[in-house]
mmCIF file of C-alpha atoms in Angstrom:
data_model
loop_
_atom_site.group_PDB
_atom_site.id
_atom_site.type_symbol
_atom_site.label_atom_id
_atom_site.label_comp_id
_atom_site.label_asym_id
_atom_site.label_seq_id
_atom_site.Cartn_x
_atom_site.Cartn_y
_atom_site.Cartn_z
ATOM 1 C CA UNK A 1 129.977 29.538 112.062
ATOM 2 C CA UNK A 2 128.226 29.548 108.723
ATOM 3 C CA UNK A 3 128.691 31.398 105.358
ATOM 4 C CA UNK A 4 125.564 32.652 102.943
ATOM 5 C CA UNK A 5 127.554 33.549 99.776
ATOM 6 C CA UNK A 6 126.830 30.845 96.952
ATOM 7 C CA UNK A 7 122.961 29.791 95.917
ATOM 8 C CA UNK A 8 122.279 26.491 93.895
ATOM 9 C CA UNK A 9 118.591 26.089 92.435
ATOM 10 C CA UNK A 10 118.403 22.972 94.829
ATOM 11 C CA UNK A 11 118.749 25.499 97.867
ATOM 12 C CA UNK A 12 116.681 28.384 96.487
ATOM 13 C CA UNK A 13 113.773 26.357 95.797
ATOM 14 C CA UNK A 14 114.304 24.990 99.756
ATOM 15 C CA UNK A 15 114.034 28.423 100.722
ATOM 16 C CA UNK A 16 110.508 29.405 98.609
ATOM 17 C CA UNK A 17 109.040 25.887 99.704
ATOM 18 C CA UNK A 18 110.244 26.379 103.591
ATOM 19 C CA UNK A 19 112.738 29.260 104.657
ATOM 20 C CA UNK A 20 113.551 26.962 108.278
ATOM 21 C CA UNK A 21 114.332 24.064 105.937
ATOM 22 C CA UNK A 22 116.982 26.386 104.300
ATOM 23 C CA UNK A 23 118.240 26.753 107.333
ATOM 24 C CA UNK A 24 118.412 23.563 108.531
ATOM 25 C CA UNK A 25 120.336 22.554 105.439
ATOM 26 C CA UNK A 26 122.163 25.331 104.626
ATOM 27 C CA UNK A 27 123.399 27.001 107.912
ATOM 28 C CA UNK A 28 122.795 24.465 110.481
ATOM 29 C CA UNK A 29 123.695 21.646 107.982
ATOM 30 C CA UNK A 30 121.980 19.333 109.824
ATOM 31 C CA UNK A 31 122.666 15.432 108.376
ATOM 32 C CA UNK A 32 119.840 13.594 106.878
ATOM 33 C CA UNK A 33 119.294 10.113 106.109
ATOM 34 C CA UNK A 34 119.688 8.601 103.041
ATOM 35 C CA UNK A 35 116.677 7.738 101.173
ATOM 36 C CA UNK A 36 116.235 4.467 99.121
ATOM 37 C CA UNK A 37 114.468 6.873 96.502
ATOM 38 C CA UNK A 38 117.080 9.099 96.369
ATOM 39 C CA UNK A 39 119.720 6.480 96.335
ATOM 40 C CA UNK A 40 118.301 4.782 93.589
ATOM 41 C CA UNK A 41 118.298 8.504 91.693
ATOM 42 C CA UNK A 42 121.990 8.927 92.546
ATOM 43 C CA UNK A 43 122.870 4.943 91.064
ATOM 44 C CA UNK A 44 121.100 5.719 87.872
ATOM 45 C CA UNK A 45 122.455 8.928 87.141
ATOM 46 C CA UNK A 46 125.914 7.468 87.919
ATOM 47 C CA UNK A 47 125.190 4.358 85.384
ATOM 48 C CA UNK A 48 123.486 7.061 82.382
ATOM 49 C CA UNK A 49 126.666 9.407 83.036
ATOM 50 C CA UNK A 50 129.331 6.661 82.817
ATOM 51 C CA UNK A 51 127.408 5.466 80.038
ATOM 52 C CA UNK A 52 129.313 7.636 77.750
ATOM 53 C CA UNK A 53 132.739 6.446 78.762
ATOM 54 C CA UNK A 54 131.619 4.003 76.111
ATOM 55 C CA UNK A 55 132.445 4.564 72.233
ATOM 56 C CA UNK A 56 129.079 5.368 70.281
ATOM 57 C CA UNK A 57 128.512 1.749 69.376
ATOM 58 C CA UNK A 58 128.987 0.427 72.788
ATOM 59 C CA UNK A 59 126.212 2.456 74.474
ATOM 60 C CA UNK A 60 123.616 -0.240 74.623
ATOM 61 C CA UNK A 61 121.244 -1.737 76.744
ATOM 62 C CA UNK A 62 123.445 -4.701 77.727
ATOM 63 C CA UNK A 63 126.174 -2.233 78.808
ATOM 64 C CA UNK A 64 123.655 -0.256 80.894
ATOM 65 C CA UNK A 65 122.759 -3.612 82.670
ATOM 66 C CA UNK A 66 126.412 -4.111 82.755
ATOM 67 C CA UNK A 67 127.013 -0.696 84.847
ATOM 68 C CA UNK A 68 123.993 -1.034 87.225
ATOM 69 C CA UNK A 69 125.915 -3.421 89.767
ATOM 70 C CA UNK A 70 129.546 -1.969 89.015
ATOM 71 C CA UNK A 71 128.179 1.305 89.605
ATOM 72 C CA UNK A 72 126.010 0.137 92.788
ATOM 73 C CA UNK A 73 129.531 -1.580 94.210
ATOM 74 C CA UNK A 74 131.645 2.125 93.671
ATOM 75 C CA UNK A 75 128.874 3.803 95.922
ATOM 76 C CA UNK A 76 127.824 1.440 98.573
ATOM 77 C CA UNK A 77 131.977 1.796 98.927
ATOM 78 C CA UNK A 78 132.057 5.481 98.726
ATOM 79 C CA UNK A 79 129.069 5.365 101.363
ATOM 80 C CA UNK A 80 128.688 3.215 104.358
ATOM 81 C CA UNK A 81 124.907 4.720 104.675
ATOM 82 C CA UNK A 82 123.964 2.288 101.255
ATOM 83 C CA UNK A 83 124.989 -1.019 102.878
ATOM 84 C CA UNK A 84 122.768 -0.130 105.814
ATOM 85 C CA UNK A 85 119.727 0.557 103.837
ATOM 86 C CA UNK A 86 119.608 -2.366 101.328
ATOM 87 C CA UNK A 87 121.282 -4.601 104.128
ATOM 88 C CA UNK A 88 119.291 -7.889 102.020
ATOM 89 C CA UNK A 89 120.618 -9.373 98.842
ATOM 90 C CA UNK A 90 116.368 -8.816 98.426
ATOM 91 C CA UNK A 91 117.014 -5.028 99.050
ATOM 92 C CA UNK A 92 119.607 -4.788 96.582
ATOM 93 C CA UNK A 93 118.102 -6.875 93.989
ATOM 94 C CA UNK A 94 115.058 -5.050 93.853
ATOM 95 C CA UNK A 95 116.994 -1.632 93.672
ATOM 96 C CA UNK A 96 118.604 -3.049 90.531
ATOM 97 C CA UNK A 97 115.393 -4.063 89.086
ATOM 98 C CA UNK A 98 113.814 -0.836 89.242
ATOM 99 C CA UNK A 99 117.052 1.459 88.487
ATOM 100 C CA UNK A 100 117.003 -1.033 85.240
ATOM 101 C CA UNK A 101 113.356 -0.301 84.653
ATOM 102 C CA UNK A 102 114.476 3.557 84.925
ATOM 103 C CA UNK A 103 117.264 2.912 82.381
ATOM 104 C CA UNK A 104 115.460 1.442 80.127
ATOM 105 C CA UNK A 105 112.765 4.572 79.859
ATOM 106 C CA UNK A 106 116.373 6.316 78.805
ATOM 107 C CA UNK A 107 116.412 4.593 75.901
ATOM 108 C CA UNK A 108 112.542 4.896 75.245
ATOM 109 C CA UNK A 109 113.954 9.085 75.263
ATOM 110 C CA UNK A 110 117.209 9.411 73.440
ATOM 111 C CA UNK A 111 119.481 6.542 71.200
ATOM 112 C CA UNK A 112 122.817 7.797 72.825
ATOM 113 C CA UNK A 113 124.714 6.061 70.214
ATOM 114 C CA UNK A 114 123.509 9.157 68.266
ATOM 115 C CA UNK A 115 124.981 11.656 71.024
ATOM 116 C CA UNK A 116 128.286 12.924 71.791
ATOM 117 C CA UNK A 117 127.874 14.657 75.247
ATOM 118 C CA UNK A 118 130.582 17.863 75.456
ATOM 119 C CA UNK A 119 130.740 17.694 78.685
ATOM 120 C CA UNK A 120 128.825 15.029 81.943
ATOM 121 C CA UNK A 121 128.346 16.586 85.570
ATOM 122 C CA UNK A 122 129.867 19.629 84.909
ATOM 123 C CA UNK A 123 129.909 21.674 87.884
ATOM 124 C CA UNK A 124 129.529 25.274 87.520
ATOM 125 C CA UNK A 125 130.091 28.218 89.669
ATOM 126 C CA UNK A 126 129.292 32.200 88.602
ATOM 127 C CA UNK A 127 128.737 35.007 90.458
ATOM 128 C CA UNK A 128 126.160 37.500 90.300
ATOM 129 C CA UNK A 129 126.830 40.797 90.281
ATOM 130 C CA UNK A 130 126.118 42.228 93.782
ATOM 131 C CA UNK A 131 124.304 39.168 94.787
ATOM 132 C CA UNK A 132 125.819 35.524 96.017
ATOM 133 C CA UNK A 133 127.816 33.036 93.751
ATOM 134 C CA UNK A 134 125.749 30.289 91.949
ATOM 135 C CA UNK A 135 126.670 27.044 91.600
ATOM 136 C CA UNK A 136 125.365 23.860 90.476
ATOM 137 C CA UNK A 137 125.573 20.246 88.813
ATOM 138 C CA UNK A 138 124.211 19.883 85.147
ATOM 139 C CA UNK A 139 123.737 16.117 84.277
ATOM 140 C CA UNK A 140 124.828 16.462 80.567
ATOM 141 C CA UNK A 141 126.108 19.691 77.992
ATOM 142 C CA UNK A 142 125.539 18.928 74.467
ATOM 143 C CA UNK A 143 127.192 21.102 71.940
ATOM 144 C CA UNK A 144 126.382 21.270 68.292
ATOM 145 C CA UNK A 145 129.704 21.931 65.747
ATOM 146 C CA UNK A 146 128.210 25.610 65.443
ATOM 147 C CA UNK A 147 128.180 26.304 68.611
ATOM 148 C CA UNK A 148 124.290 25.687 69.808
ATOM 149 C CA UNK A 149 124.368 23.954 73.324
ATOM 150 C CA UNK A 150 121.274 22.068 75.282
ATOM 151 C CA UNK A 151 121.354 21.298 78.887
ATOM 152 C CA UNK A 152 119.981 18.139 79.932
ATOM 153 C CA UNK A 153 119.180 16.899 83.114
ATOM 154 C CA UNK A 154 117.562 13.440 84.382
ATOM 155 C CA UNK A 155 114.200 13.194 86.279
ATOM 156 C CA UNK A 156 114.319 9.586 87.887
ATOM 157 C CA UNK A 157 110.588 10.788 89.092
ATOM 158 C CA UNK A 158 107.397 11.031 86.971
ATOM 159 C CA UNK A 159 106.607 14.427 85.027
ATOM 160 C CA UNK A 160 104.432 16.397 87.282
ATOM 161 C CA UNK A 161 101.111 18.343 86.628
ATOM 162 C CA UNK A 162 101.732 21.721 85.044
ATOM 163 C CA UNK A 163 100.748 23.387 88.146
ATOM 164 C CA UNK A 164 103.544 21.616 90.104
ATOM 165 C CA UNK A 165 106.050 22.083 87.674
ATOM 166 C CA UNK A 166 107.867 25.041 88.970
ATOM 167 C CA UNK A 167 110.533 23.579 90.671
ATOM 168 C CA UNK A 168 112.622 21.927 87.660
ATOM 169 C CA UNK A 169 111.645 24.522 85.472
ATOM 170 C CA UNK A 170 113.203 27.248 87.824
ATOM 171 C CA UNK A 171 115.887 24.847 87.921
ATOM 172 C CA UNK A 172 116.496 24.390 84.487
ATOM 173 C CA UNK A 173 116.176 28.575 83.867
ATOM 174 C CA UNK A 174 119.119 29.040 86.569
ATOM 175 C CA UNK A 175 121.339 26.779 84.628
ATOM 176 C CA UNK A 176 120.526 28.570 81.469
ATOM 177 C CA UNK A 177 121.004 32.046 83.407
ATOM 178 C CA UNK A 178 124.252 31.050 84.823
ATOM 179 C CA UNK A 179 125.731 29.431 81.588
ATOM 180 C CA UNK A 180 124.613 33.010 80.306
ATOM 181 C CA UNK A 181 126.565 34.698 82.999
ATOM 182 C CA UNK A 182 129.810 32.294 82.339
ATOM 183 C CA UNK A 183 129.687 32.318 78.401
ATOM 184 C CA UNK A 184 127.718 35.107 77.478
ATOM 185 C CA UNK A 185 125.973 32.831 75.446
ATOM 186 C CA UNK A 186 122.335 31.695 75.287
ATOM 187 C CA UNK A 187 121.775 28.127 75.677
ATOM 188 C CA UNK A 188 119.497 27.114 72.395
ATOM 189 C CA UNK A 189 117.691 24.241 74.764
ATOM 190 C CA UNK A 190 116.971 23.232 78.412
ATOM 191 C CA UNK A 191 116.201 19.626 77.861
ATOM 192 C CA UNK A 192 114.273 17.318 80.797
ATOM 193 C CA UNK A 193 113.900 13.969 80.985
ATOM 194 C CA UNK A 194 111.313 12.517 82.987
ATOM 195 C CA UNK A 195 112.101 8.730 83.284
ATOM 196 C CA UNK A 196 109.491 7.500 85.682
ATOM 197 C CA UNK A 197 106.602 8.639 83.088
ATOM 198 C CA UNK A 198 108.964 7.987 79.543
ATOM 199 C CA UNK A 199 108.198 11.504 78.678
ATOM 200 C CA UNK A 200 110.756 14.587 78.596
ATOM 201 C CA UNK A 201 110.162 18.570 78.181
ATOM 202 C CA UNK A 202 112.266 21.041 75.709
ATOM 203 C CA UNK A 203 112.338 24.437 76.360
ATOM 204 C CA UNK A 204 114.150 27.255 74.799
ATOM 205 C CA UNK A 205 114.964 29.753 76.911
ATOM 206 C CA UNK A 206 114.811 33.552 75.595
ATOM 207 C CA UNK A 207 116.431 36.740 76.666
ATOM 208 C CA UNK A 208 113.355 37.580 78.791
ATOM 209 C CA UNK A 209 113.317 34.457 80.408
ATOM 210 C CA UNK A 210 116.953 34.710 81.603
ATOM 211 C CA UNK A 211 116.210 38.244 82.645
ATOM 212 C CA UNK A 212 112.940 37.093 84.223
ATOM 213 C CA UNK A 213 115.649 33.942 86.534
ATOM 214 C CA UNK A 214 117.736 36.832 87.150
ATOM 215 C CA UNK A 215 115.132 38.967 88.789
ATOM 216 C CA UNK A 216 113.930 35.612 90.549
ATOM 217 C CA UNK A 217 117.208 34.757 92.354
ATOM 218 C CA UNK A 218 117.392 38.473 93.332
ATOM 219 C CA UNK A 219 114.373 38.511 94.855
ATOM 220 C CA UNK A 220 115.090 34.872 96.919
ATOM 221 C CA UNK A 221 118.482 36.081 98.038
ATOM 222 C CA UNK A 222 117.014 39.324 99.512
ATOM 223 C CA UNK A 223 114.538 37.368 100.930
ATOM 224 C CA UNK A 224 117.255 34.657 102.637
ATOM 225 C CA UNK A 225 119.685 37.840 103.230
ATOM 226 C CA UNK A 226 116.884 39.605 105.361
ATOM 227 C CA UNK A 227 116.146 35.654 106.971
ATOM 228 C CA UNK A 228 119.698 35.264 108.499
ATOM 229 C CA UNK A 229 120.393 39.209 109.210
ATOM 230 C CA UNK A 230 117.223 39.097 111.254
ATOM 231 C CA UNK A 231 117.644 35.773 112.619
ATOM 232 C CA UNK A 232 114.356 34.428 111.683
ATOM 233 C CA UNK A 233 113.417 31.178 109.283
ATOM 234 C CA UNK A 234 110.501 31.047 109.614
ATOM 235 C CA UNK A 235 108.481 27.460 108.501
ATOM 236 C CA UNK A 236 105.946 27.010 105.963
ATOM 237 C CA UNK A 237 103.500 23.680 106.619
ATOM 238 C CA UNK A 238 102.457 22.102 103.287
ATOM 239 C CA UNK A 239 101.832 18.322 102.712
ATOM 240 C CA UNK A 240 105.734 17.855 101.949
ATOM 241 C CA UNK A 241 105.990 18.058 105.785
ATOM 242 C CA UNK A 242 105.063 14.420 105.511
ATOM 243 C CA UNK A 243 108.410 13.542 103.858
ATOM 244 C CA UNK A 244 110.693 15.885 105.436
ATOM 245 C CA UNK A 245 113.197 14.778 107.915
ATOM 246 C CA UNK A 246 113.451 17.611 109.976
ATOM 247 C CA UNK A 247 109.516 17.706 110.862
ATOM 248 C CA UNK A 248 110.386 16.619 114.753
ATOM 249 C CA UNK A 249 112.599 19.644 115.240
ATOM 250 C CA UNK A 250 109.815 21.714 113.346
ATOM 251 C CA UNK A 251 107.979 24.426 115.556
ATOM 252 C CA UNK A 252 105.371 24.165 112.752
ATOM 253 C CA UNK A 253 104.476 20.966 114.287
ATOM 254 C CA UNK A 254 105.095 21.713 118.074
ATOM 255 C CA UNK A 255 108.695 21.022 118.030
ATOM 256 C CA UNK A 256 111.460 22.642 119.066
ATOM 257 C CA UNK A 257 114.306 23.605 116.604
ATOM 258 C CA UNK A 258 118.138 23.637 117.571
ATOM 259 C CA UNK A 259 119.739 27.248 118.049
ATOM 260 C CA UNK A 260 120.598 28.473 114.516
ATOM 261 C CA UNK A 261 124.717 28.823 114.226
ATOM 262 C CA UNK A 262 125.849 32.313 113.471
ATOM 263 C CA UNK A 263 126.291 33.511 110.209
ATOM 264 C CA UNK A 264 129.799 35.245 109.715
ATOM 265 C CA UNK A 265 129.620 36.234 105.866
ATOM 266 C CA UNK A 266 126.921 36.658 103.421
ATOM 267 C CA UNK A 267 127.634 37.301 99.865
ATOM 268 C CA UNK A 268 130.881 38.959 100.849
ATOM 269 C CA UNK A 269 129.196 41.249 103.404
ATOM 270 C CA UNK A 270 131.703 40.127 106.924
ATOM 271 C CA UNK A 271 128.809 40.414 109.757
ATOM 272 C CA UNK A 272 131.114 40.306 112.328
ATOM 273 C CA UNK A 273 133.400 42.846 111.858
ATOM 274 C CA UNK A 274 130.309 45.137 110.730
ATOM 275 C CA UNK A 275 130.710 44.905 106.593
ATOM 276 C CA UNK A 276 128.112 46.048 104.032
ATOM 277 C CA UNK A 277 127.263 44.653 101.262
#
């Protein structure tokens, strides 16, 4: 049995780039492998966040190359999956190599002696009135004495073209919208850094532009809504078929997919028993 009653920008932007890999994720909750890229994110946003455990001074580069192997130890522990993918002491010394290389384009961005984060991973969770609860990790919440506050999140990946920039900027505008919702307060700045290309984005979000990420996650949860009450995700071929893991149990590609679970709830709304929204 699966529930459709919380969004996350991760999973709405799964749903505009392939509704049957929403599904897959989000209903079926099919497993996927672990990914040396993705791993390597996961380490260096571990070693940037506990990076601020240290006093201002402290926050150097030695430190950082400190963390990378304490850090690496806590989640090859926390996940038998890590062990099996850098099985070499090759593997693993290369992963530390270039999640240093990725640290060190932190410190080509910001001096985080000079920062005092508020808050690190914060997860938040808001609902939206008559729509699903949204939810989400920001990487770091800075707050100014007056009040201001910038989101920041890390990029371990190069800044992309404009034209395929939509993803973390939808991103970014759903944090702002549901810090809005929680603190009916505008965030002053929605702050990216790219480390694989040493470059970062600022954006400062307006009223229109929250209104405009409002409207957008409306529309995407009708959309995913109308998906599960009629039973039908359907796929969406693009060349990211190439590096997703469910492309053998893709019809898209003359596969056959595994029956969908039911869906017992969305957004409130109990299917079984009949329930409106």
């Amino acid at each position: 049995m699966a529930k459709l009653v919380a969004l996350s920008p991760s999973r709405a932007n799964d749903f505009v780039q392939c509704p049957l890999k929403f599904r897959f994720r989000t209903v079926d909750k099919i497993p996927e492998p672990l990914s040396p890229v993705a791993f390597r994110g996961t380490l260096v946003h571990a070693v940037l966040e506990r990076l601020f455990d240290a006093v201002a001074p402290e926050r150097t580069w030695e430190k950082t190359i400190e963390l990378l192997p304490i850090e690496l130890t806590r989640l090859t522990d926390e996940d038998g999956r890590v062990a099996e993918l850098f099985p070499a002491e090759e593997d693993r010394r290369r992963l530390l190599n270039e999640s240093a290389e990725l640290c060190r384009s932190y410190f080509a961005l910001e001096i985080p002696q000079m920062l005092e984060p508020d808050r690190r991973e914060e997860f938040v969770q808001v609902p939206l009135e008559g729509g699903p609860v949204l939810r989400g990790f920001i990487d770091r919440v800075d707050a100014t004495p007056g009040g201001a506050v910038r989101l920041v999140d890390y990029k371990t990946g190069k800044q992309p073209k404009p034209q395929y920039g939509r993803e973390a900027d939808f991103q970014m505008r759903f944090y702002a919208l549901m810090h809005y919702l929680a603190e009916g307060q505008l965030v002053h700045t929605l702050k990216l850094l790219y480390l694989g290309s040493r470059s970062s984005i600022d954006m400062q979000p307006t009223m229109g532009d929250i209104e405009r990420t409002e409207f957008e996650v409306r529309g995407i949860w009708n959309e995913i809504t109308d998906a599960a009450q009629a039973g039908r995700w359907r796929p969406r071929r693009s060349p990211l078929c190439n590096w997703c893991s469910f492309k053998p149990m893709c019809p898209a590609w003359g596969n056959t997919p595994p029956e969908a679970p039911p869906i017992t709830e969305i957004a409130g709304a109990d299917l079984l028993s009949g329930g409106t929204d």
